């Protein structure tokens, strides 16, 4: 077993405390990064829902356009 002098032991304790403080800071940074990832995922999910809604609107407009074109054709035939 190694024996340390008081100054060496004090130095090791200070280094240990500094490392513990660093660990706490890094854990806080990690939690902040995790929250940021969740926020980004939520934002992306919202944008995906909005995109699906808009695609549905475009499909509805396309269907309406086709129906309208058919109706105009029928009206043209009836008018002639």
mmCIF file with all atom_site columns, C-alpha atoms in Angstrom, residues 26-58:
data_model
loop_
_atom_site.group_PDB
_atom_site.id
_atom_site.type_symbol
_atom_site.label_atom_id
_atom_site.label_alt_id
_atom_site.label_comp_id
_atom_site.label_asym_id
_atom_site.label_entity_id
_atom_site.label_seq_id
_atom_site.pdbx_PDB_ins_code
_atom_site.Cartn_x
_atom_site.Cartn_y
_atom_site.Cartn_z
_atom_site.occupancy
_atom_site.B_iso_or_equiv
_atom_site.pdbx_formal_charge
_atom_site.auth_seq_id
_atom_site.auth_comp_id
_atom_site.auth_asym_id
_atom_site.auth_atom_id
_atom_site.pdbx_PDB_model_num
ATOM 1  C CA . UNK A 1 26 ? -20.903 17.576 -18.000 1.00 0.00 ? 26 UNK A CA 1
ATOM 2  C CA . UNK A 1 27 ? -24.030 15.805 -16.752 1.00 0.00 ? 27 UNK A CA 1
ATOM 3  C CA . UNK A 1 28 ? -25.889 19.135 -16.871 1.00 0.00 ? 28 UNK A CA 1
ATOM 4  C CA . UNK A 1 29 ? -24.670 19.710 -20.415 1.00 0.00 ? 29 UNK A CA 1
ATOM 5  C CA . UNK A 1 30 ? -25.751 16.200 -21.363 1.00 0.00 ? 30 UNK A CA 1
ATOM 6  C CA . UNK A 1 31 ? -29.240 16.756 -19.944 1.00 0.00 ? 31 UNK A CA 1
ATOM 7  C CA . UNK A 1 32 ? -29.489 20.071 -21.788 1.00 0.00 ? 32 UNK A CA 1
ATOM 8  C CA . UNK A 1 33 ? -28.437 18.350 -25.022 1.00 0.00 ? 33 UNK A CA 1
ATOM 9  C CA . UNK A 1 34 ? -31.028 15.615 -24.467 1.00 0.00 ? 34 UNK A CA 1
ATOM 10 C CA . UNK A 1 35 ? -33.732 18.247 -23.948 1.00 0.00 ? 35 UNK A CA 1
ATOM 11 C CA . UNK A 1 36 ? -32.611 19.994 -27.140 1.00 0.00 ? 36 UNK A CA 1
ATOM 12 C CA . UNK A 1 37 ? -32.862 16.706 -29.056 1.00 0.00 ? 37 UNK A CA 1
ATOM 13 C CA . UNK A 1 38 ? -36.382 16.117 -27.728 1.00 0.00 ? 38 UNK A CA 1
ATOM 14 C CA . UNK A 1 39 ? -37.346 19.681 -28.693 1.00 0.00 ? 39 UNK A CA 1
ATOM 15 C CA . UNK A 1 40 ? -35.975 19.155 -32.201 1.00 0.00 ? 40 UNK A CA 1
ATOM 16 C CA . UNK A 1 41 ? -37.797 15.823 -32.531 1.00 0.00 ? 41 UNK A CA 1
ATOM 17 C CA . UNK A 1 42 ? -41.053 17.452 -31.415 1.00 0.00 ? 42 UNK A CA 1
ATOM 18 C CA . UNK A 1 43 ? -40.568 20.273 -33.913 1.00 0.00 ? 43 UNK A CA 1
ATOM 19 C CA . UNK A 1 44 ? -39.843 17.778 -36.701 1.00 0.00 ? 44 UNK A CA 1
ATOM 20 C CA . UNK A 1 45 ? -42.907 15.753 -35.758 1.00 0.00 ? 45 UNK A CA 1
ATOM 21 C CA . UNK A 1 46 ? -45.051 18.873 -35.923 1.00 0.00 ? 46 UNK A CA 1
ATOM 22 C CA . UNK A 1 47 ? -43.633 19.736 -39.330 1.00 0.00 ? 47 UNK A CA 1
ATOM 23 C CA . UNK A 1 48 ? -44.293 16.187 -40.542 1.00 0.00 ? 48 UNK A CA 1
ATOM 24 C CA . UNK A 1 49 ? -47.952 16.466 -39.449 1.00 0.00 ? 49 UNK A CA 1
ATOM 25 C CA . UNK A 1 50 ? -48.252 19.836 -41.170 1.00 0.00 ? 50 UNK A CA 1
ATOM 26 C CA . UNK A 1 51 ? -46.714 18.408 -44.349 1.00 0.00 ? 51 UNK A CA 1
ATOM 27 C CA . UNK A 1 52 ? -49.162 15.480 -44.329 1.00 0.00 ? 52 UNK A CA 1
ATOM 28 C CA . UNK A 1 53 ? -52.049 17.918 -43.879 1.00 0.00 ? 53 UNK A CA 1
ATOM 29 C CA . UNK A 1 54 ? -50.842 20.038 -46.781 1.00 0.00 ? 54 UNK A CA 1
ATOM 30 C CA . UNK A 1 55 ? -50.406 16.972 -48.985 1.00 0.00 ? 55 UNK A CA 1
ATOM 31 C CA . UNK A 1 56 ? -54.000 16.037 -48.176 1.00 0.00 ? 56 UNK A CA 1
ATOM 32 C CA . UNK A 1 57 ? -55.138 19.522 -49.207 1.00 0.00 ? 57 UNK A CA 1
ATOM 33 C CA . UNK A 1 58 ? -53.222 19.221 -52.484 1.00 0.00 ? 58 UNK A CA 1
#
